[in-house]
Amino acid sequence: MYYYDDLYLEVKNVLSEKRFKHTLGVVERAIEYANIYGENIENVKIAAILHDCAKEISEEESLSMLNEYGVKLDEIEKKNTKLLHAKLGAEIAKHKYGLSDEIANAIRYHTTGRENMTMLEKIIYLADATEKNRTYYKEENELSLEEVVRLIEKDIDEGMQYVLKWTINSLIRRNLYIHINSVKAYNYYLKK
Ligand SMILES: [Fe+2]
Ligand SMILES: [Fe+2]
């Protein structure tokens, strides 16, 4: 069985200094949200520390590992290979570290989101978007990073709506593909 401290060292070994710093920012933010919304802190810390564990694996290696795990990719994942790390990270969590589907899904959906997310999934998705080292928030947003964090702390579903809107806008501005799960998530949280 793996505990947070073991995974901390595993991840530190495979990520660059910059990405590890981002990861620790996500852990910190995720704990803040978990305290507010009563989520299990150990699960939150484990999902947060692992969320980008596959991000620095080459595209070729990622594709071959996903193939070995028997994971199919959809059209958008084939076109935007930045999405691969979420799916692969979830498989690593399950198969290498023997973690639950609940934790694996929080890793799997941290880039796209999806409809009707669990509290753990929302916390990881939002902590990734709002950790303190994120800098590009300022130029692109109506709200400052602190204001987004306050919105999330007040109402996590409103936070989801805001961050999904920001993320989709940002993808459009950068001429990138939008994954169908993000569109479904946007519609879902807009209606709520
Ligand atoms: Fe990521
Ligand atoms: Fe991340």
mmCIF file of N, CA and C in Angstrom, residues 71-139:
data_model
loop_
_atom_site.group_PDB
_atom_site.id
_atom_site.type_symbol
_atom_site.label_atom_id
_atom_site.label_comp_id
_atom_site.label_asym_id
_atom_site.label_seq_id
_atom_site.Cartn_x
_atom_site.Cartn_y
_atom_site.Cartn_z
ATOM 1 N N VAL A 71 -6.090 0.814 -23.026
ATOM 2 C CA VAL A 71 -6.924 2.016 -23.026
ATOM 3 C C VAL A 71 -7.072 2.544 -24.449
ATOM 4 N N LYS A 72 -8.313 2.764 -24.861
ATOM 5 C CA LYS A 72 -8.578 3.323 -26.191
ATOM 6 C C LYS A 72 -8.580 4.852 -26.125
ATOM 7 N N LEU A 73 -8.130 5.478 -27.197
ATOM 8 C CA LEU A 73 -8.145 6.941 -27.251
ATOM 9 C C LEU A 73 -9.225 7.403 -28.212
ATOM 10 N N ASP A 74 -9.866 8.530 -27.883
ATOM 11 C CA ASP A 74 -10.850 9.054 -28.826
ATOM 12 C C ASP A 74 -10.154 10.016 -29.796
ATOM 13 N N GLU A 75 -10.942 10.545 -30.750
ATOM 14 C CA GLU A 75 -10.371 11.381 -31.817
ATOM 15 C C GLU A 75 -9.643 12.613 -31.274
ATOM 16 N N ILE A 76 -10.247 13.241 -30.269
ATOM 17 C CA ILE A 76 -9.662 14.480 -29.735
ATOM 18 C C ILE A 76 -8.366 14.178 -28.967
ATOM 19 N N GLU A 77 -8.364 13.063 -28.273
ATOM 20 C CA GLU A 77 -7.149 12.693 -27.535
ATOM 21 C C GLU A 77 -5.995 12.390 -28.493
ATOM 22 N N LYS A 78 -6.359 11.864 -29.675
ATOM 23 C CA LYS A 78 -5.311 11.604 -30.667
ATOM 24 C C LYS A 78 -4.776 12.922 -31.247
ATOM 25 N N LYS A 79 -5.656 13.940 -31.322
ATOM 26 C CA LYS A 79 -5.242 15.224 -31.901
ATOM 27 C C LYS A 79 -4.565 16.129 -30.884
ATOM 28 N N ASN A 80 -5.023 16.073 -29.642
ATOM 29 C CA ASN A 80 -4.423 16.906 -28.600
ATOM 30 C C ASN A 80 -3.763 15.989 -27.576
ATOM 31 N N THR A 81 -2.492 15.696 -27.825
ATOM 32 C CA THR A 81 -1.810 14.685 -27.008
ATOM 33 C C THR A 81 -1.501 15.200 -25.595
ATOM 34 N N LYS A 82 -1.781 16.488 -25.333
ATOM 35 C CA LYS A 82 -1.654 16.995 -23.967
ATOM 36 C C LYS A 82 -2.646 16.287 -23.046
ATOM 37 N N LEU A 83 -3.690 15.734 -23.644
ATOM 38 C CA LEU A 83 -4.720 15.065 -22.842
ATOM 39 C C LEU A 83 -4.294 13.674 -22.374
ATOM 40 N N LEU A 84 -3.268 13.126 -23.007
ATOM 41 C CA LEU A 84 -2.875 11.738 -22.705
ATOM 42 C C LEU A 84 -2.461 11.554 -21.248
ATOM 43 N N HIS A 85 -1.804 12.572 -20.677
ATOM 44 C CA HIS A 85 -1.246 12.388 -19.333
ATOM 45 C C HIS A 85 -2.304 12.130 -18.265
ATOM 46 N N ALA A 86 -3.514 12.623 -18.501
ATOM 47 C CA ALA A 86 -4.576 12.413 -17.515
ATOM 48 C C ALA A 86 -5.019 10.945 -17.528
ATOM 49 N N LYS A 87 -5.243 10.438 -18.726
ATOM 50 C CA LYS A 87 -5.657 9.038 -18.852
ATOM 51 C C LYS A 87 -4.561 8.088 -18.379
ATOM 52 N N LEU A 88 -3.334 8.393 -18.762
ATOM 53 C CA LEU A 88 -2.218 7.536 -18.371
ATOM 54 C C LEU A 88 -1.959 7.627 -16.861
ATOM 55 N N GLY A 89 -2.042 8.824 -16.317
ATOM 56 C CA GLY A 89 -1.859 9.002 -14.873
ATOM 57 C C GLY A 89 -2.863 8.168 -14.083
ATOM 58 N N ALA A 90 -4.098 8.114 -14.581
ATOM 59 C CA ALA A 90 -5.140 7.322 -13.914
ATOM 60 C C ALA A 90 -4.788 5.838 -13.943
ATOM 61 N N GLU A 91 -4.261 5.366 -15.061
ATOM 62 C CA GLU A 91 -3.869 3.953 -15.179
ATOM 63 C C GLU A 91 -2.692 3.639 -14.250
ATOM 64 N N ILE A 92 -1.738 4.570 -14.168
ATOM 65 C CA ILE A 92 -0.586 4.378 -13.279
ATOM 66 C C ILE A 92 -1.063 4.301 -11.821
ATOM 67 N N ALA A 93 -1.998 5.192 -11.459
ATOM 68 C CA ALA A 93 -2.544 5.185 -10.101
ATOM 69 C C ALA A 93 -3.163 3.826 -9.773
ATOM 70 N N LYS A 94 -3.909 3.287 -10.724
ATOM 71 C CA LYS A 94 -4.596 2.012 -10.480
ATOM 72 C C LYS A 94 -3.634 0.834 -10.489
ATOM 73 N N HIS A 95 -2.833 0.747 -11.567
ATOM 74 C CA HIS A 95 -2.046 -0.464 -11.777
ATOM 75 C C HIS A 95 -0.694 -0.453 -11.067
ATOM 76 N N LYS A 96 -0.013 0.688 -11.075
ATOM 77 C CA LYS A 96 1.300 0.718 -10.426
ATOM 78 C C LYS A 96 1.155 0.878 -8.914
ATOM 79 N N TYR A 97 0.207 1.744 -8.489
ATOM 80 C CA TYR A 97 0.099 2.032 -7.061
ATOM 81 C C TYR A 97 -1.115 1.385 -6.386
ATOM 82 N N GLY A 98 -1.919 0.658 -7.165
ATOM 83 C CA GLY A 98 -3.056 -0.068 -6.581
ATOM 84 C C GLY A 98 -4.112 0.818 -5.933
ATOM 85 N N LEU A 99 -4.297 2.029 -6.471
ATOM 86 C CA LEU A 99 -5.259 2.969 -5.869
ATOM 87 C C LEU A 99 -6.674 2.739 -6.424
ATOM 88 N N SER A 100 -7.644 3.346 -5.739
ATOM 89 C CA SER A 100 -9.056 3.136 -6.071
ATOM 90 C C SER A 100 -9.458 3.825 -7.373
ATOM 91 N N ASP A 101 -10.593 3.369 -7.932
ATOM 92 C CA ASP A 101 -11.167 4.024 -9.121
ATOM 93 C C ASP A 101 -11.531 5.473 -8.813
ATOM 94 N N GLU A 102 -11.944 5.710 -7.591
ATOM 95 C CA GLU A 102 -12.325 7.065 -7.184
ATOM 96 C C GLU A 102 -11.138 8.030 -7.363
ATOM 97 N N ILE A 103 -9.971 7.610 -6.896
ATOM 98 C CA ILE A 103 -8.769 8.439 -7.033
ATOM 99 C C ILE A 103 -8.332 8.488 -8.501
ATOM 100 N N ALA A 104 -8.372 7.347 -9.168
ATOM 101 C CA ALA A 104 -7.978 7.296 -10.589
ATOM 102 C C ALA A 104 -8.849 8.229 -11.428
ATOM 103 N N ASN A 105 -10.146 8.278 -11.146
ATOM 104 C CA ASN A 105 -11.034 9.152 -11.926
ATOM 105 C C ASN A 105 -10.753 10.637 -11.687
ATOM 106 N N ALA A 106 -10.347 10.970 -10.481
ATOM 107 C CA ALA A 106 -10.006 12.379 -10.213
ATOM 108 C C ALA A 106 -8.798 12.786 -11.064
ATOM 109 N N ILE A 107 -7.875 11.856 -11.270
ATOM 110 C CA ILE A 107 -6.703 12.125 -12.116
ATOM 111 C C ILE A 107 -7.136 12.150 -13.583
ATOM 112 N N ARG A 108 -7.945 11.179 -13.948
ATOM 113 C CA ARG A 108 -8.381 11.048 -15.343
ATOM 114 C C ARG A 108 -9.130 12.281 -15.852
ATOM 115 N N TYR A 109 -9.971 12.892 -15.010
ATOM 116 C CA TYR A 109 -10.795 14.008 -15.472
ATOM 117 C C TYR A 109 -10.241 15.375 -15.067
ATOM 118 N N HIS A 110 -8.964 15.435 -14.627
ATOM 119 C CA HIS A 110 -8.467 16.740 -14.156
ATOM 120 C C HIS A 110 -8.218 17.722 -15.285
ATOM 121 N N THR A 111 -8.102 17.271 -16.513
ATOM 122 C CA THR A 111 -7.882 18.227 -17.613
ATOM 123 C C THR A 111 -9.176 18.626 -18.312
ATOM 124 N N THR A 112 -10.086 17.660 -18.487
ATOM 125 C CA THR A 112 -11.303 17.965 -19.253
ATOM 126 C C THR A 112 -12.497 18.280 -18.369
ATOM 127 N N GLY A 113 -12.542 17.722 -17.156
ATOM 128 C CA GLY A 113 -13.779 17.747 -16.386
ATOM 129 C C GLY A 113 -14.748 16.764 -17.029
ATOM 130 N N ARG A 114 -15.923 16.618 -16.453
ATOM 131 C CA ARG A 114 -17.006 15.836 -17.050
ATOM 132 C C ARG A 114 -18.295 16.227 -16.353
ATOM 133 N N GLU A 115 -19.416 15.682 -16.840
ATOM 134 C CA GLU A 115 -20.698 15.968 -16.200
ATOM 135 C C GLU A 115 -20.715 15.342 -14.809
ATOM 136 N N ASN A 116 -21.476 15.932 -13.909
ATOM 137 C CA ASN A 116 -21.802 15.318 -12.630
ATOM 138 C C ASN A 116 -20.582 14.727 -11.904
ATOM 139 N N MET A 117 -19.586 15.569 -11.672
ATOM 140 C CA MET A 117 -18.344 15.090 -11.071
ATOM 141 C C MET A 117 -18.498 14.823 -9.573
ATOM 142 N N THR A 118 -17.682 13.894 -9.062
ATOM 143 C CA THR A 118 -17.655 13.668 -7.610
ATOM 144 C C THR A 118 -16.947 14.857 -6.957
ATOM 145 N N MET A 119 -17.112 14.979 -5.644
ATOM 146 C CA MET A 119 -16.448 16.074 -4.931
ATOM 147 C C MET A 119 -14.929 15.984 -5.121
ATOM 148 N N LEU A 120 -14.384 14.767 -5.041
ATOM 149 C CA LEU A 120 -12.937 14.604 -5.216
ATOM 150 C C LEU A 120 -12.510 15.066 -6.621
ATOM 151 N N GLU A 121 -13.275 14.710 -7.633
ATOM 152 C CA GLU A 121 -12.944 15.126 -9.004
ATOM 153 C C GLU A 121 -12.975 16.652 -9.153
ATOM 154 N N LYS A 122 -13.990 17.270 -8.569
ATOM 155 C CA LYS A 122 -14.094 18.738 -8.653
ATOM 156 C C LYS A 122 -12.926 19.414 -7.933
ATOM 157 N N ILE A 123 -12.584 18.887 -6.771
ATOM 158 C CA ILE A 123 -11.500 19.485 -5.983
ATOM 159 C C ILE A 123 -10.180 19.431 -6.756
ATOM 160 N N ILE A 124 -9.878 18.306 -7.383
ATOM 161 C CA ILE A 124 -8.610 18.186 -8.115
ATOM 162 C C ILE A 124 -8.639 19.059 -9.369
ATOM 163 N N TYR A 125 -9.750 19.041 -10.087
ATOM 164 C CA TYR A 125 -9.885 19.872 -11.288
ATOM 165 C C TYR A 125 -9.669 21.352 -10.937
ATOM 166 N N LEU A 126 -10.315 21.799 -9.886
ATOM 167 C CA LEU A 126 -10.259 23.224 -9.533
ATOM 168 C C LEU A 126 -8.938 23.604 -8.865
ATOM 169 N N ALA A 127 -8.373 22.694 -8.099
ATOM 170 C CA ALA A 127 -7.073 22.983 -7.472
ATOM 171 C C ALA A 127 -6.000 23.102 -8.554
ATOM 172 N N ASP A 128 -6.088 22.268 -9.588
ATOM 173 C CA ASP A 128 -5.130 22.337 -10.696
ATOM 174 C C ASP A 128 -5.213 23.704 -11.392
ATOM 175 N N ALA A 129 -6.418 24.178 -11.567
ATOM 176 C CA ALA A 129 -6.620 25.458 -12.265
ATOM 177 C C ALA A 129 -6.291 26.666 -11.406
ATOM 178 N N THR A 130 -6.326 26.517 -10.089
ATOM 179 C CA THR A 130 -6.216 27.711 -9.227
ATOM 180 C C THR A 130 -5.062 27.640 -8.224
ATOM 181 N N GLU A 131 -4.092 26.774 -8.469
ATOM 182 C CA GLU A 131 -2.977 26.733 -7.504
ATOM 183 C C GLU A 131 -2.183 28.038 -7.609
ATOM 184 N N LYS A 132 -1.472 28.373 -6.545
ATOM 185 C CA LYS A 132 -0.912 29.736 -6.430
ATOM 186 C C LYS A 132 0.167 30.080 -7.459
ATOM 187 N N ASN A 133 0.776 29.061 -8.079
ATOM 188 C CA ASN A 133 1.833 29.353 -9.061
ATOM 189 C C ASN A 133 1.309 29.635 -10.472
ATOM 190 N N ARG A 134 0.015 29.486 -10.678
ATOM 191 C CA ARG A 134 -0.583 29.808 -11.981
ATOM 192 C C ARG A 134 -0.438 31.305 -12.232
ATOM 193 N N THR A 135 0.155 31.668 -13.363
ATOM 194 C CA THR A 135 0.370 33.096 -13.595
ATOM 195 C C THR A 135 -0.516 33.665 -14.691
ATOM 196 N N TYR A 136 -0.901 32.811 -15.644
ATOM 197 C CA TYR A 136 -1.607 33.358 -16.810
ATOM 198 C C TYR A 136 -3.061 33.706 -16.529
ATOM 199 N N TYR A 137 -3.481 33.454 -15.322
ATOM 200 C CA TYR A 137 -4.854 33.779 -14.978
ATOM 201 C C TYR A 137 -5.179 35.254 -15.197
ATOM 202 N N LYS A 138 -4.251 36.105 -14.799
ATOM 203 C CA LYS A 138 -4.522 37.541 -14.742
ATOM 204 C C LYS A 138 -4.953 38.140 -16.069
ATOM 205 N N GLU A 139 -4.192 37.838 -17.137
ATOM 206 C CA GLU A 139 -4.470 38.494 -18.424
ATOM 207 C C GLU A 139 -5.797 38.059 -19.033
#
